[in-house]
Short mmCIF file of C-alpha atoms in Angstrom, two decimals:
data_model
loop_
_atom_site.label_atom_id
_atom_site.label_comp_id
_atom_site.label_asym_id
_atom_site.label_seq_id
_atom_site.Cartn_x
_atom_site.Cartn_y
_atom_site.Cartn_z
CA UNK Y 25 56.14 -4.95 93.92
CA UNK Y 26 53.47 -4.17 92.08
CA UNK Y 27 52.11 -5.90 89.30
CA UNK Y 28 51.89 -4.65 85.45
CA UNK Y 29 48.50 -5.03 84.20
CA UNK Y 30 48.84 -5.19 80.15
CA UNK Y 31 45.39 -3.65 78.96
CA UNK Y 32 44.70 -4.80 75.36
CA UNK Y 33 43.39 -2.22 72.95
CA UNK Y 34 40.22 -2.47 70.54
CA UNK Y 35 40.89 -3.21 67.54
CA UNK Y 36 39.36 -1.54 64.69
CA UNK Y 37 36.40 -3.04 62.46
CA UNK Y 38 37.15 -3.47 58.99
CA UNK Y 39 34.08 -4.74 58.27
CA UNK Y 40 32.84 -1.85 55.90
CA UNK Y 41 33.63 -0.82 52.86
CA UNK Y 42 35.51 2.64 52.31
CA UNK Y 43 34.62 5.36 49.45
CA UNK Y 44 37.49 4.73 47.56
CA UNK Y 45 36.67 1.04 47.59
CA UNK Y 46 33.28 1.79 46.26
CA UNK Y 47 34.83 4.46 43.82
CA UNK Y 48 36.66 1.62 42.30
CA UNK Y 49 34.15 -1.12 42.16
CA UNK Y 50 31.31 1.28 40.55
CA UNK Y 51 34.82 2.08 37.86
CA UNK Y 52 35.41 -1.28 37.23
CA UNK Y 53 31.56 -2.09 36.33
CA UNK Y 54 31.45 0.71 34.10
CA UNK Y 55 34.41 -0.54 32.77
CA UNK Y 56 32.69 -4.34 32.34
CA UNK Y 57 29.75 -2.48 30.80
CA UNK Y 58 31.57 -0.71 28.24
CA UNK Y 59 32.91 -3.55 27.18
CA UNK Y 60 29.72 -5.70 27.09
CA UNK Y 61 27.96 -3.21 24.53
CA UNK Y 62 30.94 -2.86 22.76
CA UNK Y 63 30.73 -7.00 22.27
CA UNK Y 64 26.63 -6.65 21.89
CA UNK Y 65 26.72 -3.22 19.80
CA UNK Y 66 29.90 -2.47 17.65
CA UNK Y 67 31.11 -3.38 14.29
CA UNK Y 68 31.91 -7.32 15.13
CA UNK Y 69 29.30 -7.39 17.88
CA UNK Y 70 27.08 -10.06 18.30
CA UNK Y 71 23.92 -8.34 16.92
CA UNK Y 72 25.25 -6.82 14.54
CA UNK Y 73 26.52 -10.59 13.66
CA UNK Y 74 23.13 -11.87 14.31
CA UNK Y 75 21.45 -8.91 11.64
CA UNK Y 76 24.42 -10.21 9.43
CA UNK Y 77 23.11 -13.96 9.52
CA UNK Y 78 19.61 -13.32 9.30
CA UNK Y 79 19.93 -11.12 6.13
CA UNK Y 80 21.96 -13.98 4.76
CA UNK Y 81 19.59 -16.45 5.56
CA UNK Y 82 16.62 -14.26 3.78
CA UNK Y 83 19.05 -14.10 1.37
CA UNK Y 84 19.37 -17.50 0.55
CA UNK Y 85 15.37 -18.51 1.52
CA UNK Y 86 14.69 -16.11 -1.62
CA UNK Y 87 17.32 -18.09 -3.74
CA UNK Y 88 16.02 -21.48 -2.52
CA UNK Y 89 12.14 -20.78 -3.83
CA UNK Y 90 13.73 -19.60 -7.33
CA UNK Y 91 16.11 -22.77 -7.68
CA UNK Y 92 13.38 -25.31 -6.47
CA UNK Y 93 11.16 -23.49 -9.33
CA UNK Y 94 14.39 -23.78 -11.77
CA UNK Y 95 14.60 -27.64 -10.98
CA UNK Y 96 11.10 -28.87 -11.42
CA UNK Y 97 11.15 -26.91 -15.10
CA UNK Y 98 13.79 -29.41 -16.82
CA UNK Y 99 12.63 -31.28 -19.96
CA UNK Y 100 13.60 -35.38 -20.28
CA UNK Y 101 15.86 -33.64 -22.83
CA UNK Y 102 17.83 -32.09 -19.91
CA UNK Y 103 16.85 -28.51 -21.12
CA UNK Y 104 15.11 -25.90 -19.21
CA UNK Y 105 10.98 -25.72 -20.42
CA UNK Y 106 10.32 -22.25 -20.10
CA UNK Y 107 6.79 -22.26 -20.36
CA UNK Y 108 6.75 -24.74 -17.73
CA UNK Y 109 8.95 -22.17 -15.90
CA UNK Y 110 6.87 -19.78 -15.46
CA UNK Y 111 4.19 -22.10 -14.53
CA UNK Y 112 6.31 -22.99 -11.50
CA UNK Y 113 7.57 -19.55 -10.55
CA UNK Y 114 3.48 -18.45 -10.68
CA UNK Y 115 3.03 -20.97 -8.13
CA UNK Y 116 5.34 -19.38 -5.35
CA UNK Y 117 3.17 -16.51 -3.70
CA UNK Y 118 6.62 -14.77 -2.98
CA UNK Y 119 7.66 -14.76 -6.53
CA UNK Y 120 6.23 -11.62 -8.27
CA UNK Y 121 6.99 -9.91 -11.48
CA UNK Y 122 7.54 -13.11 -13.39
CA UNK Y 123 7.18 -11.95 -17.24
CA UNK Y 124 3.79 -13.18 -19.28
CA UNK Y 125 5.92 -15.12 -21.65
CA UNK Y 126 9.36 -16.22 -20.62
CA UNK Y 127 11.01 -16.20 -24.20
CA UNK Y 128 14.65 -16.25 -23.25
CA UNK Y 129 17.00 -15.71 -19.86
CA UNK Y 130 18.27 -14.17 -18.19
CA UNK Y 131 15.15 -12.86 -16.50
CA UNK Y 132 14.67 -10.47 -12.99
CA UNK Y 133 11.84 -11.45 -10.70
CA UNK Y 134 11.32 -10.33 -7.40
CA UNK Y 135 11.14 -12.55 -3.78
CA UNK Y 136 10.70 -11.68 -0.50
CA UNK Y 137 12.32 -7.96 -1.09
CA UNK Y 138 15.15 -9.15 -2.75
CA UNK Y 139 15.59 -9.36 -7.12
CA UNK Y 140 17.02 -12.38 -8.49
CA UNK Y 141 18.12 -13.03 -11.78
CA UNK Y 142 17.60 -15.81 -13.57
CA UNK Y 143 20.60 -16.07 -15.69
CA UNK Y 144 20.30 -18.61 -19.27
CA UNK Y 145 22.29 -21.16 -17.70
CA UNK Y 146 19.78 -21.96 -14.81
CA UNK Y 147 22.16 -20.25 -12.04
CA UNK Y 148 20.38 -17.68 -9.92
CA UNK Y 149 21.72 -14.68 -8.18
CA UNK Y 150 20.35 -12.48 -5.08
CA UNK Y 151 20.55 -8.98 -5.63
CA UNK Y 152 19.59 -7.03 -2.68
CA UNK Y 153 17.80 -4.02 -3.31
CA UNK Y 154 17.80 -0.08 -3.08
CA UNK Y 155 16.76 2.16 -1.76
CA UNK Y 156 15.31 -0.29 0.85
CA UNK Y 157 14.00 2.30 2.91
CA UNK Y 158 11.14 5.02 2.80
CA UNK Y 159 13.50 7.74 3.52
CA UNK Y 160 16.79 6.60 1.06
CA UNK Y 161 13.86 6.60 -1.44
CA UNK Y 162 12.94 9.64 -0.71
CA UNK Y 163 16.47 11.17 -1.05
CA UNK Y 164 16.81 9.34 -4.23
CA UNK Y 165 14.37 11.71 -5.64
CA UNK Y 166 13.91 9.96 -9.00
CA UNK Y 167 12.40 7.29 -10.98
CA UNK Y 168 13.40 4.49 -8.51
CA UNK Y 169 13.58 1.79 -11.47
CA UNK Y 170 12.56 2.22 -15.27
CA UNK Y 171 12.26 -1.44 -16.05
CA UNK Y 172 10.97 -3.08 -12.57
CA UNK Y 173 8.92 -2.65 -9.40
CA UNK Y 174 11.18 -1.99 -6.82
CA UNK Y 175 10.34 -3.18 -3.36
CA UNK Y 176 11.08 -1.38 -0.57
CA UNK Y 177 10.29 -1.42 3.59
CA UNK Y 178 9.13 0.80 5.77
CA UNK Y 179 10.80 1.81 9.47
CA UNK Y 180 8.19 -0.84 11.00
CA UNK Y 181 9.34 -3.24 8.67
CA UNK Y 182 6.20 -2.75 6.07
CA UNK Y 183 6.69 -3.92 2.49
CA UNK Y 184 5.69 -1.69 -0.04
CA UNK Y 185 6.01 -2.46 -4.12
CA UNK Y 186 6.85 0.80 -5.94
CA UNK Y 187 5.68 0.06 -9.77
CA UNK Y 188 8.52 1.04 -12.64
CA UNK Y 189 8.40 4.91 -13.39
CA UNK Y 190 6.97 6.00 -9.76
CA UNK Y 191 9.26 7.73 -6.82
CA UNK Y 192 8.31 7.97 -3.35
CA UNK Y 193 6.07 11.22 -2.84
CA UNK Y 194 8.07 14.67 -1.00
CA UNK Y 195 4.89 14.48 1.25
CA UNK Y 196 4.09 10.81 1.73
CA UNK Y 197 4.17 9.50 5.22
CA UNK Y 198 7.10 7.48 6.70
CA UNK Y 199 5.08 4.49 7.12
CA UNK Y 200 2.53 2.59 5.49
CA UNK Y 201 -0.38 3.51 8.15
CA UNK Y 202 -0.08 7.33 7.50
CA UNK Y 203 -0.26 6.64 3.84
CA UNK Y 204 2.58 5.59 1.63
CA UNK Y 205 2.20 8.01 -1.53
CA UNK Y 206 3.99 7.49 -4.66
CA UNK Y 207 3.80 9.86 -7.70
CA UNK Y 208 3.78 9.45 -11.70
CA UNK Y 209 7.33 10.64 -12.76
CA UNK Y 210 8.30 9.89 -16.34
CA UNK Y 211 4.57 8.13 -18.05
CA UNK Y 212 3.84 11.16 -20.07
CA UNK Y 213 0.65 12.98 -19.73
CA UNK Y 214 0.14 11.44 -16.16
CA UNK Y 215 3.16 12.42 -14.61
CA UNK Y 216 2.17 13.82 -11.30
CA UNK Y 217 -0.49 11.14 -10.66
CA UNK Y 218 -0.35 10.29 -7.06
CA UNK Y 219 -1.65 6.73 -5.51
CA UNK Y 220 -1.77 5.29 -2.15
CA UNK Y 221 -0.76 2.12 -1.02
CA UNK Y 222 -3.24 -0.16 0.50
CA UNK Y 223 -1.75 -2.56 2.54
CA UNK Y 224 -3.10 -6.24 2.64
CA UNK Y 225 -2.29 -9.08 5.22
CA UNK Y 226 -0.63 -7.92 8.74
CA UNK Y 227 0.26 -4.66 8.99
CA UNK Y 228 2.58 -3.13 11.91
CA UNK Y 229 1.94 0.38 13.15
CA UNK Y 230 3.65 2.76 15.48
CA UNK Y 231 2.15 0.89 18.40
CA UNK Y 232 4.39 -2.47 17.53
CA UNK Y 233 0.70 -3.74 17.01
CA UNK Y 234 0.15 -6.25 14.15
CA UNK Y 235 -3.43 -5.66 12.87
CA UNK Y 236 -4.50 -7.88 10.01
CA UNK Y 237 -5.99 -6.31 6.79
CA UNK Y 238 -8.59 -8.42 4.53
CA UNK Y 239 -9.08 -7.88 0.96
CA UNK Y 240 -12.86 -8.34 0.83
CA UNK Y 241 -15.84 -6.86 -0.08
CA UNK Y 242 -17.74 -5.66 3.59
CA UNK Y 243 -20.34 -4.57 5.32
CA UNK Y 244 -20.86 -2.45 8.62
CA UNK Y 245 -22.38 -2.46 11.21
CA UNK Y 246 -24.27 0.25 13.13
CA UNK Y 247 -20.78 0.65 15.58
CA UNK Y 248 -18.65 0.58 11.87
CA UNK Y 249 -17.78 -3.53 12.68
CA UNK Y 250 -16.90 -4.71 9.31
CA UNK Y 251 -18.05 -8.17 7.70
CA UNK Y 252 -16.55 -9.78 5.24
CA UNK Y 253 -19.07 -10.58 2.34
CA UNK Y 254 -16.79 -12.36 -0.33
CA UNK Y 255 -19.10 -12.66 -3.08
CA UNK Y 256 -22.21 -12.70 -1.49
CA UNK Y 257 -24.95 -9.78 -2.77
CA UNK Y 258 -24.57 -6.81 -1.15
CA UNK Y 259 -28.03 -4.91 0.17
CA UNK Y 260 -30.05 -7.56 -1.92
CA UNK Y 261 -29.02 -5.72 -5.16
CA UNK Y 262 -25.18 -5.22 -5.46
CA UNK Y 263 -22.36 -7.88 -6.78
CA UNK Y 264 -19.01 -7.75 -8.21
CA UNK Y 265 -19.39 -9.92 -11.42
CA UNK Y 266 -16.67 -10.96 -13.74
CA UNK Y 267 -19.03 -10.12 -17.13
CA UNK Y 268 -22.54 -8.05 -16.85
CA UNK Y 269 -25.34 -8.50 -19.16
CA UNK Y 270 -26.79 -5.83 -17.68
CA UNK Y 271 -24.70 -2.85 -19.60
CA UNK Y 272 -22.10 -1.25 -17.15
CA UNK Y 273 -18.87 -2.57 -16.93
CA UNK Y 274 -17.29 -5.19 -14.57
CA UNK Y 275 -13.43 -4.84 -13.53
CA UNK Y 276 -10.60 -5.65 -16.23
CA UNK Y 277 -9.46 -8.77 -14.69
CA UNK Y 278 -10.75 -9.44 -11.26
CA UNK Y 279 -8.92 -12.38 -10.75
CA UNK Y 280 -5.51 -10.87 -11.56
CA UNK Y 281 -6.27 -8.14 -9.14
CA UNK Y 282 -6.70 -10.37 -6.41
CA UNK Y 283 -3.82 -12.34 -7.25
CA UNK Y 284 -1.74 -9.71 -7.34
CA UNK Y 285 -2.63 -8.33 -4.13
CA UNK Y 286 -1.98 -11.68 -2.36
CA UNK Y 287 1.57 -12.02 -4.03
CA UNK Y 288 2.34 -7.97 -3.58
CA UNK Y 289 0.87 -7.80 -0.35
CA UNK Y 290 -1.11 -4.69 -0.95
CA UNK Y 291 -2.31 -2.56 -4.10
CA UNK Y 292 -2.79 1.15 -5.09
CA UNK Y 293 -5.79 3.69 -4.96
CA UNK Y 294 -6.07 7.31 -6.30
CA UNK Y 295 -5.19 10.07 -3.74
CA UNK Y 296 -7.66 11.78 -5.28
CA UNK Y 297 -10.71 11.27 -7.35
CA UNK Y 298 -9.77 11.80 -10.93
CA UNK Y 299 -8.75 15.14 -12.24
CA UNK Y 300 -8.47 16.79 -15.91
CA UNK Y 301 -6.93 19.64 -17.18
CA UNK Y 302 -9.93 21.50 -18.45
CA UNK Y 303 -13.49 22.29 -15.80
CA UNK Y 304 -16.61 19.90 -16.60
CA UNK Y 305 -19.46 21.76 -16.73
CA UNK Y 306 -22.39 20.25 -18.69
CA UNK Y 307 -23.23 16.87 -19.49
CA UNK Y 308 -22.15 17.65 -22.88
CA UNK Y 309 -18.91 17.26 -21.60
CA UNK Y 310 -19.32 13.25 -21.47
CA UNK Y 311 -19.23 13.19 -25.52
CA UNK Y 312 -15.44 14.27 -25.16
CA UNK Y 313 -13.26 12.46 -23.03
CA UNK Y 314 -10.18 13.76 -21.84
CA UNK Y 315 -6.68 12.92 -20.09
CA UNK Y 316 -7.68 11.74 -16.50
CA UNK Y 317 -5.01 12.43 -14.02
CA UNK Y 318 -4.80 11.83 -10.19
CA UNK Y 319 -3.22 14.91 -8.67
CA UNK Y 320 -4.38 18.12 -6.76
CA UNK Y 321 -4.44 20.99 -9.03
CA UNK Y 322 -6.53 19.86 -11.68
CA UNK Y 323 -10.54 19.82 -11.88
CA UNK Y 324 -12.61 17.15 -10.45
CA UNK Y 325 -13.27 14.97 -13.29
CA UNK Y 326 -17.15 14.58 -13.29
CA UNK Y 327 -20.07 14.39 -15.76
CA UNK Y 328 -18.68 10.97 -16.99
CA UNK Y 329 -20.89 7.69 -17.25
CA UNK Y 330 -19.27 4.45 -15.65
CA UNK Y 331 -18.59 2.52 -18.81
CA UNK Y 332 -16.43 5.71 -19.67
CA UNK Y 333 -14.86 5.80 -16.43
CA UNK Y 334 -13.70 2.62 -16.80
CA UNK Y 335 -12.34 3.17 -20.10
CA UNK Y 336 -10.22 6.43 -18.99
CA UNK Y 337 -8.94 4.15 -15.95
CA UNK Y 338 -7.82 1.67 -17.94
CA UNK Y 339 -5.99 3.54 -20.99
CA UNK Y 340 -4.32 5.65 -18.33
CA UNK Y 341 -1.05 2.75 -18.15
CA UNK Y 342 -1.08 0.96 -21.49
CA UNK Y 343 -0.50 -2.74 -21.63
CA UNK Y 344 2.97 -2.33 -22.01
CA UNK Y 345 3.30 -1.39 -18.65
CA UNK Y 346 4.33 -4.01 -15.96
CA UNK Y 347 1.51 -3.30 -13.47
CA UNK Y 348 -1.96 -2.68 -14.93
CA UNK Y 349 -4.88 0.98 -13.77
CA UNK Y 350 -8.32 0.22 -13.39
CA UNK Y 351 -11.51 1.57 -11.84
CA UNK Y 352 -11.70 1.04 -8.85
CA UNK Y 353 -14.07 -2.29 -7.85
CA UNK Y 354 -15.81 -3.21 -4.92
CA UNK Y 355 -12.92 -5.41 -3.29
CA UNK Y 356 -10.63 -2.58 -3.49
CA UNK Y 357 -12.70 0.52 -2.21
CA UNK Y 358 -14.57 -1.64 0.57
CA UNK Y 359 -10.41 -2.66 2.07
CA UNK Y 360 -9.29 1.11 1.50
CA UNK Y 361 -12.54 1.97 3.81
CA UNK Y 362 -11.36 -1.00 6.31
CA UNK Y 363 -7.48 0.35 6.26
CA UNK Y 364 -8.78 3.81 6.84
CA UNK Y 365 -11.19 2.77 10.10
CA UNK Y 366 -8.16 0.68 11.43
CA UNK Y 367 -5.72 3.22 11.13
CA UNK Y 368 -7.59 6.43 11.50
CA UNK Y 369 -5.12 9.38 11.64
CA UNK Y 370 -7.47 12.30 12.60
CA UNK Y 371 -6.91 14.28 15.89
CA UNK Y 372 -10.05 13.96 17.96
CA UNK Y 373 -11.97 11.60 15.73
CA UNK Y 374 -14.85 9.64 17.11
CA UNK Y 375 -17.12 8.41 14.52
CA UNK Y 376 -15.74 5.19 12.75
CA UNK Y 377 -14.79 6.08 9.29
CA UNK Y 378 -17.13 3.77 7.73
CA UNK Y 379 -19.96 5.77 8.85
CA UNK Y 380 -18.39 8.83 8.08
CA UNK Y 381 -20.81 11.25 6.14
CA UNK Y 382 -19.83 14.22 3.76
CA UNK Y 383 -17.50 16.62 6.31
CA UNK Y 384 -18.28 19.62 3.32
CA UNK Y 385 -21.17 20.91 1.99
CA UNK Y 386 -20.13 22.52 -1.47
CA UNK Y 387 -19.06 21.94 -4.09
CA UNK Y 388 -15.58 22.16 -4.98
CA UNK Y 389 -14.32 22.08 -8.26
CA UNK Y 390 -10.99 20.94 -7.52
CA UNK Y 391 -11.71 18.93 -4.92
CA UNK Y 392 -11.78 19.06 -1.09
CA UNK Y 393 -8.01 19.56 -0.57
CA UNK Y 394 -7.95 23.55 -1.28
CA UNK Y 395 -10.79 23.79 1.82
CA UNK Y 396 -8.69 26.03 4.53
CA UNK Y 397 -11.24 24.62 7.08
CA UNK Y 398 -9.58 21.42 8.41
CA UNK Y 399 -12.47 20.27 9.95
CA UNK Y 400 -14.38 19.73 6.69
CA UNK Y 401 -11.58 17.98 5.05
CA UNK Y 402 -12.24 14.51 4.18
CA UNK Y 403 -7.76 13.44 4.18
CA UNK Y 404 -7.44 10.30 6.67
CA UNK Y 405 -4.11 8.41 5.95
CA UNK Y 406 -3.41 10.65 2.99
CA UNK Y 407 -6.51 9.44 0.99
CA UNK Y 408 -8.91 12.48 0.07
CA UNK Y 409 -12.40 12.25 -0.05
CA UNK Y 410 -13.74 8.81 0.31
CA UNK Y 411 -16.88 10.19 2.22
CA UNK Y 412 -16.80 13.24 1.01
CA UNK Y 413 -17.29 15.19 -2.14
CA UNK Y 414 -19.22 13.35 -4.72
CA UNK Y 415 -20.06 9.99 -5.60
CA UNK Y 416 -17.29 7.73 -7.19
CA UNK Y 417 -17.95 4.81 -10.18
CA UNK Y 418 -17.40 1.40 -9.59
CA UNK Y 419 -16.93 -1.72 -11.30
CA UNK Y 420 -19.63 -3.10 -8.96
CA UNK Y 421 -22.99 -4.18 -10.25
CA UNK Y 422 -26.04 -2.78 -8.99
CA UNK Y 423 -28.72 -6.10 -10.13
CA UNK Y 424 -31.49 -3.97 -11.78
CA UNK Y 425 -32.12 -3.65 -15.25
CA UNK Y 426 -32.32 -0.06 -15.52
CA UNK Y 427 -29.88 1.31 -13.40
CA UNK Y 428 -26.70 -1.22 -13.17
CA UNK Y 429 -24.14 1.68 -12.40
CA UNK Y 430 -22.52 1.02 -9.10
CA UNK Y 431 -21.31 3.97 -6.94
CA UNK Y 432 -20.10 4.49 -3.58
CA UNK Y 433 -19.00 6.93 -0.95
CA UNK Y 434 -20.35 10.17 -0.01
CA UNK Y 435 -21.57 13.29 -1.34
CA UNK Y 436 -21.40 16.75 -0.96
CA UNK Y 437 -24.99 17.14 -1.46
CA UNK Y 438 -26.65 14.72 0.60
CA UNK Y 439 -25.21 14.26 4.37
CA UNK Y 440 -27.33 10.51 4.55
CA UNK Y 441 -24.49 9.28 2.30
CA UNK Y 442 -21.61 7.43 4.24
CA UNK Y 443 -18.20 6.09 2.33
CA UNK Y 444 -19.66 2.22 2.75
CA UNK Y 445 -22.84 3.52 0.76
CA UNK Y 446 -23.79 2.03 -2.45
CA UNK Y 447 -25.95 3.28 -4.84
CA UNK Y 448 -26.68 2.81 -8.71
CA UNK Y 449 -28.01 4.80 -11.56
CA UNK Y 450 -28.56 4.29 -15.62
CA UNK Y 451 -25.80 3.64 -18.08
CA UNK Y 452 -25.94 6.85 -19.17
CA UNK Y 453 -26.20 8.87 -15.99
CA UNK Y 454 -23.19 11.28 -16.25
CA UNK Y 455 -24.02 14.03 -13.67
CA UNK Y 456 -21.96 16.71 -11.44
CA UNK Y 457 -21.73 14.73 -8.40
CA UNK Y 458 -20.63 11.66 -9.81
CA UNK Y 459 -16.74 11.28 -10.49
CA UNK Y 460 -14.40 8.00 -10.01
CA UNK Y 461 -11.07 7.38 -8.92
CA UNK Y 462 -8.92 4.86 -10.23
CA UNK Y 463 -6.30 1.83 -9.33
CA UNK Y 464 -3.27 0.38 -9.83
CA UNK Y 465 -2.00 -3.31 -9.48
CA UNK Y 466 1.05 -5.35 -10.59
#
């Protein structure tokens, strides 16, 4: 008989994985994913949760620096000492427009982007804000507040404090290193005026760089390297005093321009140099002054002496006002020059913008901006003409006797002139190359 010999088949591998297996697994991740942004991204999600808290807690840090101000301002009586009020709120570098005399509450001041009101019985409350952004501003379209500076941020996160009566320029950049420009809306004969922002203290750009930006009074080297100079003398003849015995006029109130800067984080410079309605055309033109304005489409306003120029700055925002024009001094053109270099928004531009001579070589009447060549305009970060042009008063005084007028910046006549160059003439210089450009400041 024979024998059966039972052969025992090969059984299969399972060992690998099949399509539809992997179909399924690659489903059910995307599944798992959805679900994790959804948790990270959507309405309860846990950054928008986290934006939620932080907001709140800026919220409350803002309320915290009014209150601790509010506490230390109570009399033995038990009543609030407003003079000793605003004493304490002056003391917080967050806390800005806090009113010259505090006469009776409730009162608005701002902190950290946020206005709180100070309401008579001592209880504060956060407002937040708007438009908070460059471009709701922009839509808004109108005077963004007619009693208050209004602070708003740009999309890096930028502050920027928009005085009462201003909007957001239809042209200014998006961000504060292309040139925030606000414009004059409701102040009578200098509506249209338009001023640029000059940022102080660290500044983000579209790099997610942080670059720091100093007020100070500078000098620069032969690569454009600036130097801070505080109040040394400048070129062994140039200061910014407080008072001049020498006959030209020294800034307003220097030290409530530097104040505000550190509390505001920034200040304002013409676009332009200044304009006027009618052409200048003699230097019989200096024994009339007229409306200065800041915008485009008016003449250059030149044949002017600097003790004039200073006077037209100054009456253009009476003291009724809640921010304060001036010409512009040495602190504030010598930082404008310093924001410019760092942030220097020309295509194809090599030479540092401290060195940077007059780009045009004639004269124009209404200023450089009309020029259809591009490559003589003098416009870096929305700023016209700081090396270009004509020379520009200062409050800046140049230590000689006989000529104590400070200028700076360059000139269309004379390519050896750079925008860091200083220069001085006689009181009564008033000639067709010389104009100035004024500031503002809360």
């Amino acid at each position: 008989m024979k024998r059966k010999v039972k052969i025992k088949k090969k059984e299969k591998s399972n060992k690998g994985i099949t399509l539809i297996a992997l179909v399924i697994t690659i489903i059910v991740l995307l599944i798992l994913a959805g679900i994790s942004i959804a948790t990270l991204t959507g309405e309860n999600g846990i950054l928008n949760k986290a934006n939620q808290a932080q907001e709140k807690t800026q919220e409350e840090t803002a309320k915290e620096k009014v209150q601790l101000s509010i506490m230390g301002s109570y009399g033995t009586d038990g009543k609030l000492n407003y003079e000793q009020l605003k004493d304490n709120l002056d003391k917080v570098e967050e806390i800005v427009n806090v009113p010259n005399e505090i006469e009776e509450l409730p009162i608005d001041v701002y902190v950290d982007g946020y206005k709180v009101t100070i309401e008579k019985n001592g209880k504060v409350t956060v407002h937040v804000i708007t438009p908070t952004t460059i471009e709701q501003a922009k839509e808004q379209g109108e005077i963004l507040d007619e009693n208050n500076p209004v602070m708003i941020k740009d999309k890096y996160n930028n502050k920027i404090v928009v005085p009462e009566g201003f909007k957001i320029a239809e042209d200014s950049a998006e961000d504060v290193t292309g040139g925030i420009v606000i414009e004059d809306v409701n102040h009578g004969a200098t509506a249209g005026s338009q001023f640029v922002w000059i940022p102080v203290g660290e500044i983000k750009g579209a790099d997610g760089v942080t670059k720091t930006i100093e007020l100070n009074r500078y000098t620069f080297s032969t690569d454009g390297t600036p130097t801070a100079q505080g109040e040394n003398v400048i070129g062994g003849n140039h200061q910014e005093l407080t008072t001049s015995s020498y006959g030209n006029i020294t800034a307003k109130n220097l030290e409530n321009f530097r104040t505000s800067v550190s509390k505001n984080g920034g200040y304002y410079i013409g676009r332009f140099e200044a304009r006027t309605k009618n052409e200048r055309t003699s230097i019989t033109n200096n024994d009339g002054l007229e409306q200065v304005t800041v915008y485009a489409d008016e003449y250059l306003y030149n044949f002017v002496t600097q003790p004039q120029a200073a006077e037209l700055c100054r009456e253009m925002y009476t003291e009724d006002k809640k921010f304060t024009s001036d010409l512009t001094n040495s602190y504030a053109w010598y930082t404008a020059i310093v924001f410019i270099q760092t942030f220097d928004n020309r295509n194809n531009q090599t030479t540092p913008y401290s060195l940077q001579n007059s780009l045009n070589t004639t004269f124009e009447k209404k200023g450089t901006n009309h020029l259809e060549d591009i490559t003589k305009q003098d416009k870096v970060c929305n700023i016209w003409d700081i090396a270009s042009s004509v020379h520009e008063w200062t409050t800046e005084t140049y230590l000689i006797n006989g000529s104590p007028c400070a200028f700076n910046g360059g000139s269309y006549s004379n390519s050896s002139w750079y925008s860091h160059t200083i220069g001085g003439y006689p009181v009564s210089s008033a000639y067709k190359y010389l104009s100035f450009r004024p500031i503002l400041y809360l």
